Amino acid sequence: MLVADKVDRPKTLVFKVPEELRVGSKEDFAVKIVNALKNLKLVAIQFVPGWFVRVTFEFLEDREDIFRDGLVIDGVDIPLIEAEPS
């Protein structure tokens, strides 16, 4: 069995959808996420039970920039959570 000395931090952020944005379909909300992150390359958007969303970026730097600078969707600041902080 091969064991790595270090596992890189995932390129994923998690957030809970604020109540005021819990309208419409998941597909509509995914479009809003893509539009809010339009200049970044996304790998996946996953909807998790309990109104959580996981957004995975192609590049770690993009994830770090959004985590530092914040995410706003429809004028609402989205509190972000690191998926698995190092």
PDB file of N, CA and C in Angstrom:
ATOM      1  N   MET A   1       0.840  -1.188   0.000  1.00  0.00           N
ATOM      2  CA  MET A   1       0.000   0.000   0.000  1.00  0.00           C
ATOM      3  C   MET A   1       0.882   1.246   0.000  1.00  0.00           C
ATOM      4  N   LEU A   2       0.575   2.175  -0.889  1.00  0.00           N
ATOM      5  CA  LEU A   2       1.316   3.425  -1.004  1.00  0.00           C
ATOM      6  C   LEU A   2       0.660   4.476  -0.118  1.00  0.00           C
ATOM      7  N   VAL A   3       1.468   5.126   0.706  1.00  0.00           N
ATOM      8  CA  VAL A   3       0.943   6.171   1.596  1.00  0.00           C
ATOM      9  C   VAL A   3       1.653   7.469   1.270  1.00  0.00           C
ATOM     10  N   ALA A   4       0.884   8.509   1.031  1.00  0.00           N
ATOM     11  CA  ALA A   4       1.461   9.821   0.720  1.00  0.00           C
ATOM     12  C   ALA A   4       1.855  10.532   2.008  1.00  0.00           C
ATOM     13  N   ASP A   5       2.943  11.292   1.928  1.00  0.00           N
ATOM     14  CA  ASP A   5       3.374  12.083   3.083  1.00  0.00           C
ATOM     15  C   ASP A   5       2.446  13.258   3.328  1.00  0.00           C
ATOM     16  N   LYS A   6       1.885  13.796   2.268  1.00  0.00           N
ATOM     17  CA  LYS A   6       1.031  14.977   2.387  1.00  0.00           C
ATOM     18  C   LYS A   6      -0.066  14.899   1.335  1.00  0.00           C
ATOM     19  N   VAL A   7      -1.250  15.227   1.711  1.00  0.00           N
ATOM     20  CA  VAL A   7      -2.364  15.297   0.775  1.00  0.00           C
ATOM     21  C   VAL A   7      -2.711  16.770   0.608  1.00  0.00           C
ATOM     22  N   ASP A   8      -2.727  17.222  -0.639  1.00  0.00           N
ATOM     23  CA  ASP A   8      -3.047  18.633  -0.899  1.00  0.00           C
ATOM     24  C   ASP A   8      -4.486  18.946  -0.517  1.00  0.00           C
ATOM     25  N   ARG A   9      -4.687  20.165  -0.091  1.00  0.00           N
ATOM     26  CA  ARG A   9      -6.031  20.642   0.223  1.00  0.00           C
ATOM     27  C   ARG A   9      -6.902  20.542  -1.021  1.00  0.00           C
ATOM     28  N   PRO A  10      -8.114  20.088  -0.853  1.00  0.00           N
ATOM     29  CA  PRO A  10      -8.978  19.986  -2.034  1.00  0.00           C
ATOM     30  C   PRO A  10      -9.288  21.370  -2.617  1.00  0.00           C
ATOM     31  N   LYS A  11      -9.709  21.365  -3.822  1.00  0.00           N
ATOM     32  CA  LYS A  11     -10.038  22.603  -4.526  1.00  0.00           C
ATOM     33  C   LYS A  11     -11.518  22.909  -4.366  1.00  0.00           C
ATOM     34  N   THR A  12     -12.060  22.606  -3.198  1.00  0.00           N
ATOM     35  CA  THR A  12     -13.497  22.673  -2.971  1.00  0.00           C
ATOM     36  C   THR A  12     -13.851  23.617  -1.835  1.00  0.00           C
ATOM     37  N   LEU A  13     -14.942  24.362  -2.036  1.00  0.00           N
ATOM     38  CA  LEU A  13     -15.557  25.161  -0.977  1.00  0.00           C
ATOM     39  C   LEU A  13     -16.966  24.649  -0.767  1.00  0.00           C
ATOM     40  N   VAL A  14     -17.453  24.820   0.442  1.00  0.00           N
ATOM     41  CA  VAL A  14     -18.811  24.406   0.782  1.00  0.00           C
ATOM     42  C   VAL A  14     -19.527  25.626   1.340  1.00  0.00           C
ATOM     43  N   PHE A  15     -20.821  25.745   1.041  1.00  0.00           N
ATOM     44  CA  PHE A  15     -21.616  26.779   1.691  1.00  0.00           C
ATOM     45  C   PHE A  15     -23.040  26.297   1.871  1.00  0.00           C
ATOM     46  N   LYS A  16     -23.688  26.888   2.868  1.00  0.00           N
ATOM     47  CA  LYS A  16     -25.104  26.623   3.095  1.00  0.00           C
ATOM     48  C   LYS A  16     -25.881  27.736   2.400  1.00  0.00           C
ATOM     49  N   VAL A  17     -26.857  27.352   1.605  1.00  0.00           N
ATOM     50  CA  VAL A  17     -27.637  28.333   0.862  1.00  0.00           C
ATOM     51  C   VAL A  17     -28.476  29.151   1.853  1.00  0.00           C
ATOM     52  N   PRO A  18     -28.286  30.480   1.876  1.00  0.00           N
ATOM     53  CA  PRO A  18     -29.101  31.314   2.755  1.00  0.00           C
ATOM     54  C   PRO A  18     -30.588  31.187   2.412  1.00  0.00           C
ATOM     55  N   GLU A  19     -31.420  31.309   3.418  1.00  0.00           N
ATOM     56  CA  GLU A  19     -32.862  31.121   3.237  1.00  0.00           C
ATOM     57  C   GLU A  19     -33.447  31.982   2.133  1.00  0.00           C
ATOM     58  N   GLU A  20     -32.977  33.215   2.006  1.00  0.00           N
ATOM     59  CA  GLU A  20     -33.556  34.113   1.000  1.00  0.00           C
ATOM     60  C   GLU A  20     -33.243  33.678  -0.436  1.00  0.00           C
ATOM     61  N   LEU A  21     -32.297  32.731  -0.615  1.00  0.00           N
ATOM     62  CA  LEU A  21     -31.959  32.253  -1.951  1.00  0.00           C
ATOM     63  C   LEU A  21     -32.530  30.859  -2.227  1.00  0.00           C
ATOM     64  N   ARG A  22     -33.322  30.334  -1.332  1.00  0.00           N
ATOM     65  CA  ARG A  22     -33.878  28.980  -1.483  1.00  0.00           C
ATOM     66  C   ARG A  22     -35.190  28.990  -2.260  1.00  0.00           C
ATOM     67  N   VAL A  23     -35.169  29.584  -3.418  1.00  0.00           N
ATOM     68  CA  VAL A  23     -36.338  29.622  -4.298  1.00  0.00           C
ATOM     69  C   VAL A  23     -35.921  29.105  -5.668  1.00  0.00           C
ATOM     70  N   GLY A  24     -36.846  28.572  -6.405  1.00  0.00           N
ATOM     71  CA  GLY A  24     -36.529  28.055  -7.733  1.00  0.00           C
ATOM     72  C   GLY A  24     -35.890  26.681  -7.660  1.00  0.00           C
ATOM     73  N   SER A  25     -35.412  26.236  -8.796  1.00  0.00           N
ATOM     74  CA  SER A  25     -34.839  24.896  -8.898  1.00  0.00           C
ATOM     75  C   SER A  25     -33.339  24.913  -8.604  1.00  0.00           C
ATOM     76  N   LYS A  26     -32.806  23.721  -8.384  1.00  0.00           N
ATOM     77  CA  LYS A  26     -31.359  23.589  -8.204  1.00  0.00           C
ATOM     78  C   LYS A  26     -30.631  24.011  -9.475  1.00  0.00           C
ATOM     79  N   GLU A  27     -31.225  23.706 -10.606  1.00  0.00           N
ATOM     80  CA  GLU A  27     -30.606  24.089 -11.876  1.00  0.00           C
ATOM     81  C   GLU A  27     -30.505  25.606 -11.996  1.00  0.00           C
ATOM     82  N   ASP A  28     -31.565  26.317 -11.588  1.00  0.00           N
ATOM     83  CA  ASP A  28     -31.541  27.785 -11.611  1.00  0.00           C
ATOM     84  C   ASP A  28     -30.458  28.320 -10.684  1.00  0.00           C
ATOM     85  N   PHE A  29     -30.334  27.713  -9.507  1.00  0.00           N
ATOM     86  CA  PHE A  29     -29.329  28.177  -8.546  1.00  0.00           C
ATOM     87  C   PHE A  29     -27.924  27.854  -9.047  1.00  0.00           C
ATOM     88  N   ALA A  30     -27.745  26.715  -9.709  1.00  0.00           N
ATOM     89  CA  ALA A  30     -26.437  26.378 -10.281  1.00  0.00           C
ATOM     90  C   ALA A  30     -26.020  27.428 -11.310  1.00  0.00           C
ATOM     91  N   VAL A  31     -26.967  27.903 -12.102  1.00  0.00           N
ATOM     92  CA  VAL A  31     -26.673  28.962 -13.073  1.00  0.00           C
ATOM     93  C   VAL A  31     -26.217  30.228 -12.347  1.00  0.00           C
ATOM     94  N   LYS A  32     -26.855  30.550 -11.235  1.00  0.00           N
ATOM     95  CA  LYS A  32     -26.447  31.734 -10.458  1.00  0.00           C
ATOM     96  C   LYS A  32     -25.030  31.577  -9.921  1.00  0.00           C
ATOM     97  N   ILE A  33     -24.678  30.366  -9.492  1.00  0.00           N
ATOM     98  CA  ILE A  33     -23.312  30.121  -9.009  1.00  0.00           C
ATOM     99  C   ILE A  33     -22.322  30.312 -10.153  1.00  0.00           C
ATOM    100  N   VAL A  34     -22.611  29.716 -11.291  1.00  0.00           N
ATOM    101  CA  VAL A  34     -21.724  29.839 -12.457  1.00  0.00           C
ATOM    102  C   VAL A  34     -21.570  31.303 -12.851  1.00  0.00           C
ATOM    103  N   ASN A  35     -22.661  32.053 -12.861  1.00  0.00           N
ATOM    104  CA  ASN A  35     -22.592  33.476 -13.209  1.00  0.00           C
ATOM    105  C   ASN A  35     -21.771  34.264 -12.203  1.00  0.00           C
ATOM    106  N   ALA A  36     -21.892  33.932 -10.923  1.00  0.00           N
ATOM    107  CA  ALA A  36     -21.124  34.636  -9.885  1.00  0.00           C
ATOM    108  C   ALA A  36     -19.634  34.322  -9.988  1.00  0.00           C
ATOM    109  N   LEU A  37     -19.314  33.147 -10.534  1.00  0.00           N
ATOM    110  CA  LEU A  37     -17.918  32.713 -10.661  1.00  0.00           C
ATOM    111  C   LEU A  37     -17.502  32.641 -12.124  1.00  0.00           C
ATOM    112  N   LYS A  38     -18.059  33.510 -12.957  1.00  0.00           N
ATOM    113  CA  LYS A  38     -17.941  33.399 -14.411  1.00  0.00           C
ATOM    114  C   LYS A  38     -16.523  33.426 -14.946  1.00  0.00           C
ATOM    115  N   ASN A  39     -15.590  34.014 -14.250  1.00  0.00           N
ATOM    116  CA  ASN A  39     -14.227  34.087 -14.761  1.00  0.00           C
ATOM    117  C   ASN A  39     -13.362  32.914 -14.305  1.00  0.00           C
ATOM    118  N   LEU A  40     -13.949  31.957 -13.580  1.00  0.00           N
ATOM    119  CA  LEU A  40     -13.181  30.845 -13.016  1.00  0.00           C
ATOM    120  C   LEU A  40     -13.614  29.527 -13.642  1.00  0.00           C
ATOM    121  N   LYS A  41     -12.706  28.574 -13.681  1.00  0.00           N
ATOM    122  CA  LYS A  41     -13.021  27.246 -14.220  1.00  0.00           C
ATOM    123  C   LYS A  41     -13.516  26.361 -13.079  1.00  0.00           C
ATOM    124  N   LEU A  42     -14.745  25.877 -13.221  1.00  0.00           N
ATOM    125  CA  LEU A  42     -15.341  24.999 -12.223  1.00  0.00           C
ATOM    126  C   LEU A  42     -15.301  23.567 -12.724  1.00  0.00           C
ATOM    127  N   VAL A  43     -15.098  22.641 -11.800  1.00  0.00           N
ATOM    128  CA  VAL A  43     -15.103  21.224 -12.121  1.00  0.00           C
ATOM    129  C   VAL A  43     -16.466  20.625 -11.797  1.00  0.00           C
ATOM    130  N   ALA A  44     -17.047  21.049 -10.662  1.00  0.00           N
ATOM    131  CA  ALA A  44     -18.325  20.470 -10.242  1.00  0.00           C
ATOM    132  C   ALA A  44     -19.066  21.401  -9.299  1.00  0.00           C
ATOM    133  N   ILE A  45     -20.390  21.293  -9.363  1.00  0.00           N
ATOM    134  CA  ILE A  45     -21.285  21.903  -8.381  1.00  0.00           C
ATOM    135  C   ILE A  45     -22.154  20.762  -7.882  1.00  0.00           C
ATOM    136  N   GLN A  46     -22.098  20.504  -6.577  1.00  0.00           N
ATOM    137  CA  GLN A  46     -22.855  19.401  -5.996  1.00  0.00           C
ATOM    138  C   GLN A  46     -23.805  19.937  -4.935  1.00  0.00           C
ATOM    139  N   PHE A  47     -25.043  19.504  -5.012  1.00  0.00           N
ATOM    140  CA  PHE A  47     -26.028  19.871  -4.004  1.00  0.00           C
ATOM    141  C   PHE A  47     -26.090  18.748  -2.978  1.00  0.00           C
ATOM    142  N   VAL A  48     -25.917  19.126  -1.708  1.00  0.00           N
ATOM    143  CA  VAL A  48     -25.860  18.177  -0.604  1.00  0.00           C
ATOM    144  C   VAL A  48     -27.082  18.413   0.272  1.00  0.00           C
ATOM    145  N   PRO A  49     -27.661  17.351   0.845  1.00  0.00           N
ATOM    146  CA  PRO A  49     -28.828  17.551   1.714  1.00  0.00           C
ATOM    147  C   PRO A  49     -28.561  18.585   2.811  1.00  0.00           C
ATOM    148  N   GLY A  50     -29.608  19.271   3.207  1.00  0.00           N
ATOM    149  CA  GLY A  50     -29.496  20.310   4.239  1.00  0.00           C
ATOM    150  C   GLY A  50     -29.155  21.673   3.675  1.00  0.00           C
ATOM    151  N   TRP A  51     -29.412  21.856   2.379  1.00  0.00           N
ATOM    152  CA  TRP A  51     -29.166  23.137   1.685  1.00  0.00           C
ATOM    153  C   TRP A  51     -27.691  23.499   1.589  1.00  0.00           C
ATOM    154  N   PHE A  52     -26.823  22.499   1.546  1.00  0.00           N
ATOM    155  CA  PHE A  52     -25.398  22.741   1.346  1.00  0.00           C
ATOM    156  C   PHE A  52     -25.045  22.546  -0.117  1.00  0.00           C
ATOM    157  N   VAL A  53     -24.024  23.286  -0.559  1.00  0.00           N
ATOM    158  CA  VAL A  53     -23.516  23.184  -1.924  1.00  0.00           C
ATOM    159  C   VAL A  53     -22.001  23.065  -1.837  1.00  0.00           C
ATOM    160  N   ARG A  54     -21.450  22.141  -2.643  1.00  0.00           N
ATOM    161  CA  ARG A  54     -19.990  21.995  -2.784  1.00  0.00           C
ATOM    162  C   ARG A  54     -19.621  22.486  -4.171  1.00  0.00           C
ATOM    163  N   VAL A  55     -18.675  23.411  -4.227  1.00  0.00           N
ATOM    164  CA  VAL A  55     -18.185  23.920  -5.513  1.00  0.00           C
ATOM    165  C   VAL A  55     -16.711  23.542  -5.608  1.00  0.00           C
ATOM    166  N   THR A  56     -16.367  22.807  -6.666  1.00  0.00           N
ATOM    167  CA  THR A  56     -14.988  22.385  -6.868  1.00  0.00           C
ATOM    168  C   THR A  56     -14.416  23.134  -8.063  1.00  0.00           C
ATOM    169  N   PHE A  57     -13.258  23.732  -7.848  1.00  0.00           N
ATOM    170  CA  PHE A  57     -12.572  24.543  -8.852  1.00  0.00           C
ATOM    171  C   PHE A  57     -11.490  23.721  -9.535  1.00  0.00           C
ATOM    172  N   GLU A  58     -11.153  24.076 -10.756  1.00  0.00           N
ATOM    173  CA  GLU A  58     -10.056  23.406 -11.450  1.00  0.00           C
ATOM    174  C   GLU A  58      -8.715  23.761 -10.809  1.00  0.00           C
ATOM    175  N   PHE A  59      -8.603  25.016 -10.377  1.00  0.00           N
ATOM    176  CA  PHE A  59      -7.320  25.483  -9.843  1.00  0.00           C
ATOM    177  C   PHE A  59      -7.452  25.857  -8.365  1.00  0.00           C
ATOM    178  N   LEU A  60      -6.496  25.388  -7.568  1.00  0.00           N
ATOM    179  CA  LEU A  60      -6.479  25.682  -6.135  1.00  0.00           C
ATOM    180  C   LEU A  60      -6.437  27.189  -5.886  1.00  0.00           C
ATOM    181  N   GLU A  61      -5.718  27.915  -6.725  1.00  0.00           N
ATOM    182  CA  GLU A  61      -5.600  29.365  -6.540  1.00  0.00           C
ATOM    183  C   GLU A  61      -6.965  30.054  -6.639  1.00  0.00           C
ATOM    184  N   ASP A  62      -7.812  29.578  -7.540  1.00  0.00           N
ATOM    185  CA  ASP A  62      -9.151  30.159  -7.675  1.00  0.00           C
ATOM    186  C   ASP A  62      -9.964  29.929  -6.401  1.00  0.00           C
ATOM    187  N   ARG A  63      -9.894  28.703  -5.854  1.00  0.00           N
ATOM    188  CA  ARG A  63     -10.605  28.407  -4.616  1.00  0.00           C
ATOM    189  C   ARG A  63     -10.112  29.321  -3.491  1.00  0.00           C
ATOM    190  N   GLU A  64      -8.810  29.484  -3.399  1.00  0.00           N
ATOM    191  CA  GLU A  64      -8.242  30.335  -2.354  1.00  0.00           C
ATOM    192  C   GLU A  64      -8.669  31.784  -2.522  1.00  0.00           C
ATOM    193  N   ASP A  65      -8.695  32.277  -3.772  1.00  0.00           N
ATOM    194  CA  ASP A  65      -9.118  33.658  -4.022  1.00  0.00           C
ATOM    195  C   ASP A  65     -10.569  33.876  -3.595  1.00  0.00           C
ATOM    196  N   ILE A  66     -11.457  32.958  -3.954  1.00  0.00           N
ATOM    197  CA  ILE A  66     -12.865  33.102  -3.579  1.00  0.00           C
ATOM    198  C   ILE A  66     -13.028  32.998  -2.068  1.00  0.00           C
ATOM    199  N   PHE A  67     -12.297  32.073  -1.444  1.00  0.00           N
ATOM    200  CA  PHE A  67     -12.400  31.941   0.014  1.00  0.00           C
ATOM    201  C   PHE A  67     -11.954  33.229   0.701  1.00  0.00           C
ATOM    202  N   ARG A  68     -10.918  33.853   0.177  1.00  0.00           N
ATOM    203  CA  ARG A  68     -10.402  35.103   0.751  1.00  0.00           C
ATOM    204  C   ARG A  68     -11.313  36.293   0.439  1.00  0.00           C
ATOM    205  N   ASP A  69     -11.742  36.405  -0.825  1.00  0.00           N
ATOM    206  CA  ASP A  69     -12.476  37.588  -1.274  1.00  0.00           C
ATOM    207  C   ASP A  69     -13.980  37.505  -1.033  1.00  0.00           C
ATOM    208  N   GLY A  70     -14.514  36.287  -0.937  1.00  0.00           N
ATOM    209  CA  GLY A  70     -15.941  36.105  -0.695  1.00  0.00           C
ATOM    210  C   GLY A  70     -16.730  35.839  -1.972  1.00  0.00           C
ATOM    211  N   LEU A  71     -17.955  35.425  -1.753  1.00  0.00           N
ATOM    212  CA  LEU A  71     -18.873  35.101  -2.841  1.00  0.00           C
ATOM    213  C   LEU A  71     -20.190  35.805  -2.580  1.00  0.00           C
ATOM    214  N   VAL A  72     -20.714  36.484  -3.606  1.00  0.00           N
ATOM    215  CA  VAL A  72     -21.996  37.173  -3.515  1.00  0.00           C
ATOM    216  C   VAL A  72     -22.888  36.641  -4.623  1.00  0.00           C
ATOM    217  N   ILE A  73     -24.088  36.200  -4.252  1.00  0.00           N
ATOM    218  CA  ILE A  73     -25.068  35.726  -5.225  1.00  0.00           C
ATOM    219  C   ILE A  73     -26.352  36.509  -5.007  1.00  0.00           C
ATOM    220  N   ASP A  74     -26.844  37.159  -6.041  1.00  0.00           N
ATOM    221  CA  ASP A  74     -28.052  37.993  -5.965  1.00  0.00           C
ATOM    222  C   ASP A  74     -27.983  38.996  -4.811  1.00  0.00           C
ATOM    223  N   GLY A  75     -26.809  39.586  -4.625  1.00  0.00           N
ATOM    224  CA  GLY A  75     -26.628  40.597  -3.592  1.00  0.00           C
ATOM    225  C   GLY A  75     -26.506  40.053  -2.177  1.00  0.00           C
ATOM    226  N   VAL A  76     -26.443  38.738  -2.028  1.00  0.00           N
ATOM    227  CA  VAL A  76     -26.351  38.113  -0.705  1.00  0.00           C
ATOM    228  C   VAL A  76     -24.934  37.571  -0.514  1.00  0.00           C
ATOM    229  N   ASP A  77     -24.275  37.985   0.582  1.00  0.00           N
ATOM    230  CA  ASP A  77     -22.959  37.438   0.919  1.00  0.00           C
ATOM    231  C   ASP A  77     -23.126  35.992   1.361  1.00  0.00           C
ATOM    232  N   ILE A  78     -22.330  35.107   0.788  1.00  0.00           N
ATOM    233  CA  ILE A  78     -22.420  33.685   1.072  1.00  0.00           C
ATOM    234  C   ILE A  78     -21.287  33.303   2.027  1.00  0.00           C
ATOM    235  N   PRO A  79     -21.607  32.826   3.240  1.00  0.00           N
ATOM    236  CA  PRO A  79     -20.554  32.360   4.149  1.00  0.00           C
ATOM    237  C   PRO A  79     -19.943  31.059   3.612  1.00  0.00           C
ATOM    238  N   LEU A  80     -18.639  31.047   3.416  1.00  0.00           N
ATOM    239  CA  LEU A  80     -17.951  29.905   2.820  1.00  0.00           C
ATOM    240  C   LEU A  80     -17.249  29.066   3.873  1.00  0.00           C
ATOM    241  N   ILE A  81     -17.175  27.769   3.609  1.00  0.00           N
ATOM    242  CA  ILE A  81     -16.535  26.815   4.505  1.00  0.00           C
ATOM    243  C   ILE A  81     -15.502  26.057   3.673  1.00  0.00           C
ATOM    244  N   GLU A  82     -14.290  25.883   4.206  1.00  0.00           N
ATOM    245  CA  GLU A  82     -13.311  25.047   3.520  1.00  0.00           C
ATOM    246  C   GLU A  82     -13.771  23.611   3.654  1.00  0.00           C
ATOM    247  N   ALA A  83     -13.708  22.853   2.579  1.00  0.00           N
ATOM    248  CA  ALA A  83     -14.168  21.466   2.607  1.00  0.00           C
ATOM    249  C   ALA A  83     -13.356  20.636   3.586  1.00  0.00           C
ATOM    250  N   GLU A  84     -12.048  20.702   3.496  1.00  0.00           N
ATOM    251  CA  GLU A  84     -11.146  19.976   4.385  1.00  0.00           C
ATOM    252  C   GLU A  84      -9.891  20.804   4.569  1.00  0.00           C
ATOM    253  N   PRO A  85      -9.898  21.719   5.544  1.00  0.00           N
ATOM    254  CA  PRO A  85      -8.722  22.565   5.688  1.00  0.00           C
ATOM    255  C   PRO A  85      -7.481  21.739   6.009  1.00  0.00           C
ATOM    256  N   SER A  86      -6.337  22.209   5.549  1.00  0.00           N
ATOM    257  CA  SER A  86      -5.091  21.478   5.810  1.00  0.00           C
ATOM    258  C   SER A  86      -4.552  21.803   7.182  1.00  0.00           C
TER     259      SER A  86
END
